[in-house]
Coordinates of C-alpha atoms in Angstrom, one line a residue:
M155 CA -123.5 -51.8 -60.0
L156 CA -126.8 -51.7 -57.9
F157 CA -125.2 -51.9 -54.6
F158 CA -127.0 -55.1 -53.4
F159 CA -126.0 -54.3 -54.7
L160 CA -129.4 -54.1 -53.8
L161 CA -129.4 -50.3 -53.9
A162 CA -133.0 -50.8 -54.9
F163 CA -133.8 -47.1 -54.4
A164 CA -136.5 -47.5 -56.9
W165 CA -137.3 -43.7 -56.3
L166 CA -134.3 -42.8 -58.2
S167 CA -135.7 -44.0 -61.3
I168 CA -139.3 -42.9 -60.3
G169 CA -138.9 -39.4 -59.5
Y170 CA -135.3 -38.3 -58.4
G171 CA -133.9 -39.2 -61.8
K172 CA -135.8 -36.0 -63.1
L173 CA -133.5 -33.8 -61.2
S174 CA -130.4 -34.7 -63.3
L175 CA -129.2 -37.3 -65.7
R176 CA -126.4 -39.5 -64.0
P177 CA -123.5 -40.2 -66.2
Q178 CA -123.6 -43.6 -68.0
L179 CA -120.9 -46.0 -66.9
P180 CA -118.0 -45.7 -69.5
L181 CA -117.2 -48.6 -72.0
N182 CA -114.4 -49.4 -70.0
G183 CA -116.4 -50.4 -67.2
G184 CA -115.1 -47.4 -65.1
L185 CA -111.7 -49.0 -64.4
S186 CA -108.5 -46.9 -64.4
K187 CA -105.7 -47.7 -66.9
H188 CA -103.9 -49.9 -64.1
E189 CA -107.1 -51.7 -63.2
R190 CA -107.8 -52.3 -67.0
S191 CA -104.2 -53.8 -67.3
V192 CA -104.9 -56.1 -64.4
N193 CA -108.2 -57.3 -66.0
T194 CA -106.9 -57.8 -69.5
T195 CA -103.4 -59.2 -68.8
D196 CA -103.1 -60.8 -65.6
Y197 CA -106.9 -62.0 -65.0
P198 CA -108.5 -62.0 -68.5
A199 CA -112.2 -63.0 -68.8
L200 CA -112.7 -66.6 -69.4
T201 CA -116.1 -68.2 -70.7
I202 CA -118.1 -71.2 -70.1
S203 CA -121.3 -72.1 -72.4
I204 CA -124.3 -72.5 -70.1
P205 CA -127.9 -73.5 -71.1
V206 CA -130.2 -70.6 -71.6
D207 CA -132.9 -72.9 -70.0
H208 CA -131.7 -75.5 -67.7
Y209 CA -135.3 -77.1 -67.4
N210 CA -136.3 -77.6 -71.0
A211 CA -134.4 -80.3 -72.9
S212 CA -136.0 -79.1 -76.2
N213 CA -134.3 -75.8 -75.8
N214 CA -130.6 -76.2 -76.7
R215 CA -129.5 -72.7 -76.8
M216 CA -126.4 -72.0 -75.0
Y217 CA -124.7 -68.6 -74.0
Q218 CA -121.2 -67.6 -73.0
N219 CA -121.0 -66.8 -69.2
R220 CA -118.0 -64.9 -68.0
Y221 CA -115.6 -65.8 -65.0
W222 CA -112.2 -65.0 -63.6
I223 CA -109.7 -67.1 -61.9
N224 CA -106.6 -66.8 -59.6
T225 CA -104.4 -69.9 -59.3
T226 CA -101.5 -68.2 -57.4
Y227 CA -102.0 -70.2 -54.1
Y228 CA -103.6 -73.3 -55.6
K229 CA -102.2 -76.8 -54.6
P230 CA -103.5 -79.9 -56.1
G231 CA -106.6 -80.9 -53.8
G232 CA -107.2 -77.3 -52.6
P233 CA -110.6 -76.1 -52.4
V234 CA -112.4 -73.8 -54.9
F235 CA -113.5 -70.4 -53.5
Y236 CA -116.3 -69.1 -55.6
F237 CA -117.0 -65.2 -55.3
D238 CA -120.5 -64.5 -56.6
S239 CA -120.8 -61.1 -58.3
G240 CA -124.4 -60.8 -58.2
E241 CA -126.6 -58.3 -59.8
Q242 CA -123.8 -56.3 -61.3
N243 CA -120.9 -56.2 -64.1
A244 CA -118.4 -58.3 -62.5
H245 CA -115.4 -56.9 -64.6
P246 CA -114.6 -54.0 -62.2
L247 CA -114.4 -56.4 -59.1
V248 CA -111.4 -58.4 -60.6
P249 CA -108.6 -55.9 -59.6
Y250 CA -109.9 -55.8 -56.0
F251 CA -110.8 -59.4 -55.3
L252 CA -108.3 -61.4 -57.5
A253 CA -105.5 -58.8 -57.9
E254 CA -106.2 -57.2 -54.4
I255 CA -104.8 -53.9 -55.7
A256 CA -106.4 -51.8 -52.8
G257 CA -106.1 -54.6 -49.9
P258 CA -106.8 -58.1 -49.1
S259 CA -110.0 -59.5 -50.2
S260 CA -112.0 -62.5 -48.7
V261 CA -111.9 -64.7 -51.6
M262 CA -107.9 -64.6 -52.0
T263 CA -107.5 -64.7 -48.2
M264 CA -109.2 -67.9 -48.0
A265 CA -107.4 -69.2 -51.1
R266 CA -103.9 -68.3 -49.4
R267 CA -105.1 -69.9 -46.1
F268 CA -106.3 -73.3 -47.7
N269 CA -104.2 -73.6 -50.8
G270 CA -107.3 -72.9 -52.9
L271 CA -108.3 -71.4 -56.3
A272 CA -110.1 -68.4 -56.4
V273 CA -113.0 -67.8 -58.9
I274 CA -115.2 -64.9 -59.7
F275 CA -118.4 -65.8 -61.5
E276 CA -120.8 -63.3 -63.2
H277 CA -124.6 -63.6 -63.1
R278 CA -126.6 -64.1 -66.2
F279 CA -128.0 -60.9 -67.7
Y280 CA -125.1 -58.9 -66.2
G281 CA -122.0 -57.4 -67.5
D282 CA -120.2 -54.7 -69.5
L283 CA -122.1 -52.4 -71.9
T284 CA -120.5 -54.1 -74.7
E285 CA -120.0 -57.8 -73.6
G286 CA -121.1 -59.7 -70.6
S287 CA -122.9 -62.9 -69.5
Y288 CA -126.1 -62.4 -71.8
P289 CA -128.3 -65.0 -73.0
F290 CA -129.6 -62.4 -75.3
K291 CA -128.1 -59.5 -76.8
M292 CA -128.5 -56.4 -74.9
N293 CA -129.3 -52.7 -75.8
A294 CA -126.4 -50.7 -73.9
T295 CA -128.8 -47.5 -74.2
S296 CA -132.1 -48.7 -73.1
G297 CA -130.7 -51.6 -70.7
M298 CA -133.2 -53.8 -72.3
A299 CA -132.8 -57.4 -74.0
E300 CA -133.2 -57.0 -77.7
A301 CA -135.4 -60.0 -78.0
G302 CA -138.1 -58.1 -75.9
Y303 CA -139.6 -58.6 -72.6
A304 CA -140.0 -62.5 -73.1
A305 CA -136.3 -62.8 -72.6
Y306 CA -136.7 -61.9 -68.9
K307 CA -138.5 -65.2 -68.2
Y308 CA -135.0 -66.7 -68.2
L309 CA -134.0 -64.3 -65.5
N310 CA -135.3 -65.8 -62.4
T311 CA -134.3 -67.3 -59.1
E312 CA -134.0 -71.1 -60.4
Q313 CA -132.3 -70.4 -63.7
A314 CA -129.8 -68.2 -61.9
L315 CA -129.0 -70.9 -59.1
Q316 CA -128.6 -73.5 -61.6
D317 CA -125.8 -71.7 -63.3
P318 CA -123.2 -71.9 -60.6
V319 CA -124.3 -75.6 -60.3
F320 CA -123.6 -76.3 -64.0
F321 CA -120.5 -74.2 -63.9
A322 CA -118.9 -76.0 -60.8
H323 CA -119.6 -79.6 -62.4
N324 CA -118.2 -78.4 -65.9
F325 CA -115.4 -76.3 -64.6
Q326 CA -112.4 -76.9 -66.8
P327 CA -110.3 -73.6 -66.9
P328 CA -107.6 -73.5 -69.6
G329 CA -104.1 -74.2 -68.6
M330 CA -105.2 -76.4 -65.7
E331 CA -106.0 -79.6 -67.8
Q332 CA -104.0 -81.9 -65.6
Y333 CA -106.1 -80.7 -62.5
W334 CA -109.6 -80.8 -64.0
S335 CA -110.7 -84.0 -62.3
L336 CA -109.5 -82.6 -58.9
L337 CA -111.6 -79.4 -59.4
S338 CA -115.1 -80.9 -59.3
P339 CA -117.3 -80.3 -56.4
Q340 CA -117.3 -84.1 -56.0
S341 CA -113.5 -84.3 -55.7
T342 CA -112.8 -80.9 -53.6
P343 CA -115.0 -78.6 -51.6
W344 CA -116.5 -75.6 -53.3
I345 CA -117.0 -72.6 -50.8
W346 CA -119.4 -70.0 -51.8
L347 CA -118.6 -66.3 -50.7
G348 CA -121.0 -63.4 -51.2
G349 CA -122.6 -60.3 -49.9
S350 CA -126.3 -59.1 -50.3
Y351 CA -128.0 -60.8 -53.1
P352 CA -124.8 -62.9 -53.7
G353 CA -125.1 -63.9 -50.0
I354 CA -128.8 -64.9 -50.4
R355 CA -127.9 -66.9 -53.3
G356 CA -125.2 -68.8 -51.3
A357 CA -127.4 -69.6 -48.5
H358 CA -129.9 -70.8 -50.8
M359 CA -127.3 -73.0 -52.4
R360 CA -126.5 -74.8 -49.1
V361 CA -130.1 -75.6 -49.0
R362 CA -130.7 -76.4 -52.5
N363 CA -127.2 -77.9 -53.6
P364 CA -125.3 -79.0 -50.7
E365 CA -123.7 -81.6 -52.8
T366 CA -122.1 -78.8 -55.1
F367 CA -121.4 -76.1 -52.5
Y368 CA -120.0 -77.4 -49.3
A369 CA -119.9 -74.1 -47.2
T370 CA -121.1 -70.7 -47.7
W371 CA -120.1 -67.1 -46.1
A372 CA -123.2 -65.1 -46.6
S373 CA -122.7 -61.5 -45.8
S374 CA -125.6 -59.0 -45.4
A375 CA -128.1 -61.5 -46.9
P376 CA -131.7 -60.4 -46.7
T377 CA -133.0 -64.1 -47.2
Q378 CA -136.6 -63.2 -46.6
A379 CA -138.1 -61.7 -49.7
A380 CA -140.7 -59.2 -49.1
V381 CA -143.0 -56.9 -51.1
D382 CA -143.3 -54.4 -48.3
M383 CA -139.9 -53.4 -46.8
W384 CA -140.8 -50.1 -45.1
T385 CA -138.1 -51.2 -42.6
Y386 CA -135.2 -50.1 -44.9
Y387 CA -135.1 -46.5 -43.5
A388 CA -136.4 -47.5 -40.2
Q389 CA -133.1 -49.1 -39.5
A390 CA -131.1 -46.1 -40.8
E391 CA -133.2 -43.9 -38.5
R392 CA -132.3 -46.0 -35.5
S393 CA -128.7 -45.0 -36.0
M394 CA -129.4 -41.4 -36.1
T395 CA -128.9 -38.8 -33.2
R396 CA -132.2 -38.2 -31.6
N397 CA -132.4 -34.6 -32.3
C398 CA -131.8 -35.2 -36.1
S399 CA -134.3 -38.2 -36.1
A400 CA -137.0 -36.2 -34.5
D401 CA -136.5 -33.3 -36.7
Y402 CA -136.4 -35.7 -39.9
T403 CA -139.7 -37.1 -38.8
A404 CA -141.4 -33.8 -38.0
I405 CA -140.5 -32.5 -41.4
T406 CA -141.4 -35.7 -43.3
N407 CA -144.9 -35.5 -41.7
Y408 CA -145.1 -31.7 -42.3
V409 CA -144.2 -32.1 -46.1
D410 CA -146.9 -35.1 -46.4
A411 CA -149.5 -33.0 -44.6
T412 CA -148.9 -30.1 -46.7
L413 CA -149.0 -32.1 -50.0
T414 CA -152.2 -33.8 -48.7
N415 CA -154.1 -30.9 -47.2
G416 CA -152.3 -27.7 -47.9
T417 CA -153.7 -24.7 -50.1
A418 CA -152.6 -24.4 -53.6
N419 CA -150.0 -21.8 -52.8
E420 CA -148.8 -23.7 -49.7
I421 CA -148.1 -26.7 -52.0
I422 CA -146.4 -24.6 -54.7
D423 CA -144.1 -22.9 -52.3
L424 CA -143.1 -26.2 -50.6
K425 CA -142.3 -27.7 -53.9
Y426 CA -140.5 -24.7 -55.1
N427 CA -138.3 -24.4 -52.0
L428 CA -137.6 -28.1 -51.8
Y429 CA -136.8 -28.2 -55.5
T430 CA -134.3 -25.4 -55.4
A431 CA -132.7 -26.6 -52.4
I432 CA -132.0 -29.8 -54.2
L433 CA -130.6 -27.9 -57.0
A434 CA -128.4 -25.6 -55.1
D435 CA -125.0 -26.2 -53.6
S436 CA -122.5 -24.3 -51.4
R437 CA -121.5 -22.3 -54.5
T438 CA -124.9 -21.7 -56.1
P439 CA -127.6 -20.8 -53.4
P440 CA -131.3 -21.4 -53.9
S441 CA -131.7 -17.6 -54.8
S442 CA -130.0 -18.2 -58.0
Y443 CA -133.0 -20.1 -59.2
G444 CA -135.5 -17.6 -59.0
T445 CA -136.4 -17.6 -62.5
I446 CA -137.8 -21.3 -62.4
D447 CA -141.5 -21.0 -63.7
N448 CA -144.5 -22.3 -61.9
A449 CA -145.2 -24.7 -64.7
T450 CA -141.9 -26.5 -63.9
V451 CA -142.7 -26.7 -60.1
N452 CA -146.2 -27.9 -60.8
A453 CA -145.1 -30.7 -62.9
L454 CA -143.2 -32.0 -59.7
T455 CA -145.0 -34.9 -58.3
N456 CA -145.5 -35.8 -54.6
A457 CA -143.4 -38.9 -55.4
D458 CA -140.5 -36.3 -56.6
M459 CA -140.8 -34.5 -53.2
A460 CA -140.6 -37.9 -51.3
G461 CA -137.6 -38.7 -53.2
Y462 CA -135.9 -35.3 -52.6
L463 CA -136.6 -35.6 -49.0
L464 CA -134.5 -38.8 -48.8
T465 CA -131.4 -37.4 -50.5
P466 CA -129.3 -37.3 -47.3
F467 CA -129.4 -41.1 -47.2
S468 CA -128.2 -41.7 -50.7
F469 CA -124.9 -43.2 -49.5
Y470 CA -126.2 -44.4 -46.0
Q471 CA -126.1 -48.1 -47.0
Y472 CA -122.4 -48.3 -47.4
Y473 CA -121.2 -45.2 -45.4
G474 CA -123.3 -45.3 -42.5
F475 CA -124.8 -42.5 -40.5
A476 CA -121.5 -40.8 -39.3
R477 CA -119.9 -40.6 -42.9
S478 CA -123.2 -39.8 -44.8
V479 CA -125.9 -38.3 -42.9
L480 CA -124.3 -36.8 -39.9
P481 CA -122.8 -33.9 -41.8
F482 CA -126.5 -32.9 -42.9
C483 CA -127.6 -33.4 -39.4
D484 CA -124.9 -31.1 -38.1
I485 CA -125.9 -28.4 -40.5
L486 CA -129.6 -28.8 -39.8
E487 CA -129.4 -28.9 -35.9
T488 CA -127.0 -25.9 -35.7
Q489 CA -128.7 -23.9 -38.3
N490 CA -125.7 -23.9 -40.4
R491 CA -123.3 -22.6 -37.6
T492 CA -121.1 -25.8 -37.3
S493 CA -118.0 -23.6 -37.6
L494 CA -118.6 -22.0 -34.1
S495 CA -116.7 -23.5 -31.3
T496 CA -119.0 -24.5 -28.8
T497 CA -119.2 -27.2 -25.9
D498 CA -120.3 -29.8 -28.2
N499 CA -117.1 -29.6 -30.2
G500 CA -114.5 -28.6 -27.3
G501 CA -115.3 -24.9 -27.4
T502 CA -116.6 -22.6 -24.8
L503 CA -119.6 -21.2 -26.4
P504 CA -123.1 -22.6 -25.3
A505 CA -124.2 -25.7 -27.3
L506 CA -126.3 -24.8 -30.4
A507 CA -128.3 -27.9 -31.1
S508 CA -131.1 -28.9 -28.9
E509 CA -131.2 -32.4 -27.7
S510 CA -134.9 -32.8 -28.8
G511 CA -134.6 -31.0 -32.2
L512 CA -135.6 -27.9 -33.6
A513 CA -139.2 -28.5 -34.3
S514 CA -139.8 -29.4 -30.7
A515 CA -137.6 -26.6 -29.2
Y516 CA -138.8 -24.0 -31.5
N517 CA -141.3 -24.8 -34.3
I518 CA -141.9 -26.8 -37.6
S519 CA -141.0 -23.6 -39.7
T520 CA -137.6 -23.1 -37.9
A521 CA -136.8 -26.9 -38.5
W522 CA -138.0 -26.7 -42.3
S523 CA -135.9 -23.7 -42.9
A524 CA -132.7 -25.4 -41.6
F525 CA -133.4 -28.5 -43.4
L526 CA -133.7 -26.7 -46.7
T527 CA -130.4 -24.9 -45.7
A528 CA -128.7 -28.2 -45.1
L529 CA -130.0 -29.5 -48.4
A530 CA -128.5 -26.7 -50.3
T531 CA -125.3 -26.5 -48.6
I532 CA -124.0 -30.1 -49.2
D533 CA -123.6 -30.5 -53.1
Y534 CA -125.1 -34.2 -53.5
D535 CA -125.1 -34.0 -57.3
S536 CA -121.1 -33.7 -57.1
L537 CA -120.8 -36.8 -55.5
P538 CA -119.5 -39.6 -57.9
S539 CA -121.9 -41.9 -59.3
T540 CA -122.3 -44.0 -62.6
D541 CA -125.5 -45.4 -64.1
D542 CA -125.5 -48.8 -65.9
P543 CA -128.9 -49.1 -67.7
I544 CA -128.2 -52.9 -68.2
Q545 CA -127.8 -53.9 -64.7
D546 CA -130.3 -51.5 -63.6
T547 CA -132.9 -53.1 -65.9
S548 CA -132.1 -56.6 -65.1
W549 CA -132.2 -56.1 -61.3
M550 CA -135.4 -54.4 -61.7
W551 CA -136.9 -57.3 -63.5
Q552 CA -135.6 -59.4 -60.6
Y553 CA -137.2 -57.4 -57.7
C554 CA -140.2 -56.7 -59.8
S555 CA -140.8 -60.5 -60.4
E556 CA -139.7 -62.2 -57.4
Y557 CA -137.9 -60.3 -54.7
G558 CA -140.1 -57.2 -53.8
Y559 CA -138.1 -55.2 -51.4
Y560 CA -140.3 -52.1 -51.9
Q561 CA -138.9 -49.6 -49.7
R562 CA -142.1 -47.5 -49.0
G563 CA -143.0 -45.1 -46.5
N564 CA -144.9 -46.2 -43.6
P565 CA -147.0 -43.4 -41.9
S566 CA -147.9 -45.8 -39.0
N567 CA -144.3 -45.7 -38.0
P568 CA -144.0 -42.9 -35.4
H569 CA -140.4 -42.3 -36.3
T570 CA -140.7 -42.6 -40.0
V571 CA -138.1 -40.5 -42.2
E572 CA -139.7 -41.7 -45.4
S573 CA -142.7 -39.9 -47.0
R574 CA -145.9 -42.1 -47.4
F575 CA -146.1 -40.9 -51.1
L576 CA -143.3 -43.5 -51.6
S577 CA -146.0 -46.2 -51.7
L578 CA -146.3 -49.8 -52.7
D579 CA -148.4 -48.8 -55.4
L580 CA -146.0 -46.4 -56.8
F581 CA -143.2 -49.3 -56.8
Q582 CA -145.6 -51.7 -58.5
S583 CA -146.6 -48.8 -61.2
A584 CA -142.7 -48.4 -61.9
C585 CA -142.5 -52.0 -62.6
N586 CA -145.6 -52.2 -64.6
D587 CA -144.4 -49.3 -66.7
T588 CA -141.0 -50.5 -67.3
F589 CA -142.2 -54.3 -68.1
P590 CA -145.5 -53.9 -69.9
D591 CA -147.1 -57.3 -70.1
D592 CA -150.3 -57.4 -72.1
A593 CA -150.4 -61.0 -72.1
G594 CA -150.1 -61.3 -68.2
D595 CA -147.9 -64.3 -68.2
L596 CA -144.4 -62.8 -67.6
L597 CA -144.6 -60.2 -64.8
P598 CA -146.8 -61.2 -61.9
P599 CA -149.2 -58.6 -60.6
T600 CA -147.0 -58.4 -57.4
P601 CA -143.6 -59.9 -56.8
N602 CA -143.8 -63.6 -56.3
V603 CA -141.6 -63.7 -53.1
A604 CA -142.8 -67.3 -52.3
V605 CA -140.3 -68.5 -54.8
P606 CA -137.1 -67.5 -53.1
N607 CA -138.7 -67.9 -49.6
K608 CA -139.3 -71.6 -50.1
Y609 CA -135.6 -71.9 -49.0
G610 CA -136.3 -70.6 -45.6
G611 CA -136.6 -66.9 -45.5
W612 CA -135.9 -65.6 -42.0
A613 CA -135.7 -69.2 -40.7
I614 CA -133.2 -70.5 -43.1
N615 CA -130.7 -72.8 -41.4
P616 CA -128.3 -74.6 -43.6
S617 CA -125.3 -76.5 -42.1
N618 CA -121.8 -75.1 -42.9
T619 CA -122.9 -71.5 -43.1
M620 CA -121.9 -68.3 -41.8
F621 CA -124.0 -65.3 -41.6
A622 CA -122.6 -61.9 -41.0
S623 CA -124.4 -58.6 -40.8
G624 CA -123.8 -55.0 -40.0
E625 CA -125.5 -53.5 -36.9
F626 CA -127.3 -50.8 -38.8
D627 CA -127.5 -52.6 -42.2
P628 CA -130.8 -51.3 -43.9
W629 CA -131.4 -54.9 -45.0
R630 CA -130.8 -56.7 -41.8
S631 CA -134.4 -56.4 -41.1
L632 CA -134.9 -59.2 -43.6
S633 CA -131.9 -61.4 -42.8
P634 CA -131.8 -64.3 -40.4
A635 CA -130.0 -61.8 -37.8
S636 CA -133.2 -59.5 -37.8
T637 CA -134.4 -58.3 -34.6
D638 CA -137.7 -56.9 -36.2
T639 CA -140.2 -59.1 -34.5
E640 CA -143.0 -56.8 -35.1
I641 CA -142.7 -57.5 -38.9
G642 CA -142.5 -61.4 -38.2
A643 CA -138.8 -62.1 -38.0
P644 CA -138.3 -64.9 -35.4
G645 CA -135.8 -62.8 -33.7
R646 CA -132.9 -65.5 -33.7
V647 CA -130.0 -64.8 -31.7
T648 CA -126.4 -64.5 -33.6
V649 CA -123.8 -66.5 -31.9
N650 CA -120.0 -67.1 -32.6
D651 CA -120.0 -70.7 -31.6
I652 CA -118.9 -72.7 -34.8
P653 CA -121.4 -75.7 -35.2
A654 CA -120.1 -78.9 -36.0
C655 CA -119.5 -79.8 -39.8
N656 CA -122.7 -80.8 -41.5
V657 CA -124.7 -79.9 -38.5
A658 CA -127.3 -76.7 -38.6
P659 CA -127.1 -74.7 -35.5
A660 CA -130.1 -74.6 -33.1
G661 CA -133.2 -73.0 -34.9
D662 CA -133.4 -70.1 -32.6
T663 CA -129.8 -69.1 -33.1
V664 CA -127.7 -68.0 -36.4
F665 CA -124.0 -68.7 -36.6
G666 CA -122.2 -65.9 -37.6
I667 CA -121.4 -62.2 -36.5
V668 CA -123.1 -58.7 -36.2
Y669 CA -120.4 -55.9 -36.7
A670 CA -121.1 -53.1 -34.1
G671 CA -122.1 -49.9 -35.8
M672 CA -121.5 -51.3 -39.4
V673 CA -123.8 -51.3 -42.5
H674 CA -124.0 -53.3 -45.6
V675 CA -121.4 -55.7 -46.8
S676 CA -118.6 -54.2 -45.0
D677 CA -116.5 -57.6 -44.7
M678 CA -115.7 -58.9 -48.1
R679 CA -112.6 -56.8 -48.7
A680 CA -110.3 -54.5 -46.8
L681 CA -109.9 -51.1 -48.1
L682 CA -106.5 -49.9 -47.1
N683 CA -106.2 -47.1 -49.3
P684 CA -109.4 -45.1 -49.3
G685 CA -107.9 -41.9 -50.5
D686 CA -106.7 -43.2 -53.9
V687 CA -109.4 -42.7 -56.5
N688 CA -107.9 -45.4 -58.6
H689 CA -108.3 -47.8 -56.1
Q690 CA -111.9 -46.9 -55.2
G691 CA -115.2 -46.2 -56.8
F692 CA -118.8 -46.8 -56.5
G693 CA -118.3 -49.9 -58.6
T694 CA -116.9 -51.9 -55.9
V695 CA -117.7 -50.0 -52.6
G696 CA -120.6 -52.3 -51.9
F697 CA -118.3 -55.3 -51.0
S698 CA -116.1 -53.5 -48.4
S699 CA -116.3 -51.0 -45.8
P700 CA -115.1 -47.4 -46.5
I701 CA -115.3 -46.9 -42.6
S702 CA -113.4 -49.5 -41.0
T703 CA -111.3 -52.6 -41.9
E704 CA -112.2 -54.5 -38.7
P705 CA -115.4 -56.2 -40.2
F706 CA -113.1 -57.9 -43.0
F707 CA -110.6 -59.1 -40.2
A708 CA -113.2 -60.2 -38.0
G709 CA -115.2 -62.0 -40.7
T710 CA -112.3 -63.9 -42.5
G711 CA -110.9 -64.9 -39.0
L712 CA -114.3 -66.4 -37.8
F713 CA -115.0 -68.0 -41.2
G714 CA -111.4 -69.4 -41.6
M715 CA -111.8 -71.0 -38.1
A716 CA -115.1 -72.5 -39.1
L717 CA -113.6 -73.9 -42.2
E718 CA -110.7 -75.4 -40.4
G719 CA -113.3 -77.6 -38.7
W720 CA -115.7 -78.1 -41.5
L721 CA -113.3 -79.1 -44.2
G722 CA -112.1 -82.0 -42.1
C723 CA -115.6 -83.7 -42.7
F724 CA -115.6 -83.4 -46.6
V725 CA -115.5 -86.6 -48.3
G726 CA -114.1 -86.7 -51.8
D727 CA -114.4 -88.9 -54.6
V728 CA -111.5 -88.2 -57.1
G729 CA -112.5 -89.7 -60.7
N730 CA -116.3 -89.7 -60.1
E731 CA -116.8 -86.9 -62.4
S732 CA -114.8 -87.0 -65.6
G733 CA -112.7 -84.0 -67.0
N734 CA -110.4 -84.0 -69.9
G735 CA -107.2 -83.9 -67.6
S736 CA -105.6 -86.6 -65.8
G737 CA -105.5 -85.0 -62.4
S738 CA -102.9 -87.1 -60.5
G739 CA -103.7 -85.5 -57.4
S740 CA -100.4 -86.9 -55.8
G741 CA -99.2 -83.5 -54.5
S742 CA -98.2 -83.8 -50.6
E743 CA -99.4 -80.4 -49.7
G744 CA -102.9 -78.6 -49.5
Y745 CA -106.0 -80.5 -49.2
R746 CA -106.8 -83.8 -50.8
G747 CA -110.1 -85.7 -51.5
R748 CA -109.6 -89.4 -51.7
G749 CA -112.8 -90.9 -50.6
V750 CA -111.9 -90.0 -47.1
G751 CA -112.4 -86.9 -44.8
F752 CA -110.4 -83.9 -45.9
M753 CA -107.6 -82.9 -43.6
V754 CA -104.6 -80.5 -43.5
E755 CA -101.4 -82.3 -44.2
A756 CA -98.2 -81.3 -42.4

């Protein structure tokens, strides 16, 4: 899962990946025995035939798209709560979002509250290594469609947005034949829930197809596609302690200056020291790698060095500063004397860390030495992670072709923590190398961000839509809640006042919530058992917060209140879309659409 899962750390594939091969996702999707039982027995994958090309009548090819449902709380006439899995294999989400084995989920919380049916829908070109929602057969080793690069012309914003529309208007889940006519978007509200890229899609859907999706909860949705996203690490820097930020900036500038203007010996010494610090851990110090030859070190590129410098931020997007970068900063600023009892941690010894940072208080050599020690002390390679070549390739195509999000270093930023050697050209070269296009008619020379941005970008303002953001979410800079006016964001103010149904809020505001101190998509489920390895992994962390459950409860509370008002305006038309079931709709509980406003019945 790409953690957008936009974890578009493209440098992982450009340079950092040379350090070590990440383990490939197991064929079972990385699920435990309990989770696999939930998937196969209680909530098996269902499929629907969807056109490969929605816009070419002469192309009648269809493919099987996967989805999963939970009907536990459904009462005739209840809404359909649609959870979009986005750019990842949806399979591992099922135990968490439909079975709620580790805590409540947003989609099931809404289904319980409003007597609805819950759905997880998988995005085209994503799935398990052996089966998924694939218009073309995929190679599980290379991650590529076996039909070649031409297959990816069917992986674009418009084809992918039309899939849920087609799905909603042809939704006929087995075992629910008598309710088929009640489940169409013209008969009952379809409510979209999604975070990150799925949040973008949900916002787009309220602009593009409001007749199909009646309301949306868009969490951490960077709706402004942009080729240049230098603000990604700038947002992370804002959350850091000031001494660590100052030293990180000083070290980044020192490394860039050395690689640009240093002598041959200075450059090879820097590469060797940084490389061995990355390889080392608390049990295997850098001195153990003294036999690394000069040829190996010389082969390391400047981009490799730039990627290594960002290693402490590897898990920032979901864990935030305190849980991911602060341990590194503590070792850095105390020069690896964190065990001493000082006035900083309740002891009596003088504080070790300078408020201004080591580079300012001492010199850059002291800061660089402490930085290397901190890198060597924390064993980043041992942190659990998996690699899915299919989703990696599919998402790479999407950002290379239409979304951009190139997280380059910006030397003009006085607080930069990212090297200038992670450049726009480097990202584009990776795209061109992965998808060589001799004909020039598939991959554009630069991402065509105008395609998704036509729905509004920063200014997107649909009715019946709630936008949620983390205060320090790296993607917030490209969301409607962005405060980064220096890069063009309009600086809209997020307000909690619920707009009237079918009425967009004032253009200078955003209806929703900004979670204090939080990062990316922290509200789609509540993780109540973070210590149980069978209930949590990097395959699903992107839609919950391992830090706090508060965003989940705040988000579900505000969205639930909004729906209480918005659903009352829905005008249903039972029978306007034909299904194969009788759909009597005569139940006396839940929501019912009958050509009148939706209301809660006593």
